[in-house]
Amino acid sequence: QKEVEQNSGPLSVPEGAIASLNCTYSDRGSQSFFWYRQYSGKSPELIMSIYSNGDKEDGRFTAQLNKASQYVSLLIRDSQPSDSATYLCAVINTGTASKLTFGTGTRLQVTL
Amino acid sequence: DVKVTQSSRYLVKRTGEKVFLECVQDMDHENMFWYRQDPGLGLRLIYFSYDVKMKEKGDIPEGYSVSREKKERFSLILESASTNQTSMYLCASSFGGPRNTIYFGEGSWLTVV
């Protein structure tokens, strides 16, 4: 079983701080990585995708990928209470076409 | 905007009933998926379809079947519902390929009593 692992949290950060969410994966050949945000009772929505080593920035969000170490992270700058949600890391494993394998998610709480 | 529609949002069914969950996407996507999500277990793939009438088992296909007669529609069938199938079911779709984004429907909450 090719796995994706995340710390379940909760990760608590004060408003305005940087939240750092981490994910490790077991399939060394994985090429595609995604971060989804899921509010309680809602379905996941895509925040970022990343395919190459390094950083990718989109507004307050930065995804970081290190294939040698098999981890991918998501940084949220200037965290807002509306960022409070569960963040799911997802990976397309080698030879699985478009199928995503998800981590169990990290719950983020942004406090006032 | 991509729209994936799950027609039944909240269902309560009895043990042994046959249950149909319907999903429709409006973006001409090749791939469609059914996941279930349970606390502590995350999202798990039940079945995957990459073309009309084509299907592939996911990680937890036992107790489920699927049907894809038209490109835009993908149905999940519980032949004989059991209490351990109480869960949130998520349909998703994508064009395909390793860089392709998967879009989710709003989810169907199924309770089997």
Coordinates of N, CA, C and O in Angstrom, one line a residue, chain A residues 34 36 44-46 92 98-100 102, chain B residues 2 4 29 31 33 35 48 91-95 99-104:
Chain A
F34 N -0.9 17.4 -4.5 CA -2.0 18.3 -4.4 C -2.3 18.6 -2.9 O -2.2 17.8 -2.1
Y36 N -5.6 20.0 -0.8 CA -7.0 20.3 -0.7 C -7.4 20.9 0.6 O -6.8 20.5 1.6
P44 N -13.9 18.5 -0.4 CA -12.5 19.1 -0.6 C -12.5 20.0 -1.8 O -13.1 19.7 -2.8
E45 N -11.8 21.1 -1.6 CA -11.5 22.0 -2.7 C -10.0 22.2 -2.9 O -9.3 22.3 -2.0
L46 N -9.6 22.2 -4.2 CA -8.2 22.3 -4.5 C -7.6 23.7 -4.1 O -8.2 24.7 -4.5
I92 N -0.5 11.4 -6.7 CA -0.8 10.4 -7.7 C 0.4 9.5 -7.7 O 1.5 9.9 -8.1
S98 N -4.7 8.6 -13.0 CA -5.2 9.9 -12.4 C -5.7 9.7 -11.0 O -6.3 10.6 -10.4
K99 N -5.5 8.5 -10.4 CA -6.1 8.3 -9.1 C -5.2 8.9 -8.0 O -4.0 8.7 -7.9
L100 N -5.9 9.6 -7.1 CA -5.3 10.3 -6.0 C -5.3 9.4 -4.8 O -6.3 8.7 -4.5
F102 N -5.0 9.9 -0.7 CA -5.1 11.0 0.2 C -4.4 10.6 1.5 O -4.5 9.5 2.0
Chain B
V2 N -16.3 24.1 -13.2 CA -16.6 22.7 -13.2 C -17.7 22.4 -12.2 O -17.7 22.9 -11.1
V4 N -19.7 19.2 -10.4 CA -20.0 17.8 -10.2 C -21.2 17.8 -9.2 O -21.1 18.3 -8.1
H29 N -15.5 15.3 -18.7 CA -14.4 14.7 -18.1 C -14.3 13.2 -18.4 O -15.4 12.5 -18.4
N31 N -12.5 10.9 -16.7 CA -12.4 10.1 -15.4 C -13.5 10.5 -14.4 O -13.8 11.7 -14.2
F33 N -14.8 9.2 -10.3 CA -14.4 8.5 -9.1 C -15.5 8.5 -8.0 O -16.2 9.4 -7.9
Y35 N -15.3 8.1 -3.9 CA -14.6 7.9 -2.6 C -15.6 7.9 -1.5 O -16.7 8.4 -1.6
F48 N -13.3 3.6 -9.8 CA -12.8 4.6 -10.7 C -13.3 4.2 -12.1 O -13.3 3.0 -12.4
C91 N -18.2 12.0 -4.9 CA -18.0 11.7 -6.3 C -17.0 12.8 -6.8 O -17.0 13.9 -6.3
A92 N -16.2 12.4 -7.8 CA -15.2 13.4 -8.3 C -15.0 13.1 -9.8 O -15.3 12.0 -10.3
S93 N -14.4 14.1 -10.5 CA -14.2 13.8 -12.0 C -12.9 14.6 -12.4 O -12.5 15.6 -11.7
S94 N -12.3 14.2 -13.5 CA -11.1 14.9 -14.0 C -11.0 14.5 -15.5 O -11.5 13.5 -16.0
F95 N -10.2 15.3 -16.2 CA -9.9 15.0 -17.6 C -9.0 13.8 -17.7 O -9.1 13.0 -18.7
R99 N -1.2 15.1 -14.3 CA -1.2 16.5 -13.8 C -2.6 17.0 -13.7 O -2.7 18.2 -13.5
N100 N -3.5 16.2 -13.8 CA -4.9 16.7 -13.9 C -5.6 16.8 -12.6 O -5.4 16.0 -11.7
T101 N -6.3 17.9 -12.4 CA -7.0 18.2 -11.2 C -8.2 17.4 -11.1 O -9.0 17.3 -12.1
I102 N -8.5 16.9 -9.9 CA -9.7 16.2 -9.6 C -10.7 17.2 -8.9 O -10.3 17.8 -7.9
Y103 N -11.9 17.2 -9.3 CA -12.9 18.1 -8.8 C -14.0 17.2 -8.1 O -14.4 16.2 -8.6
F104 N -14.4 17.7 -6.9 CA -15.3 16.9 -6.1 C -16.7 17.5 -6.1 O -16.9 18.7 -6.3

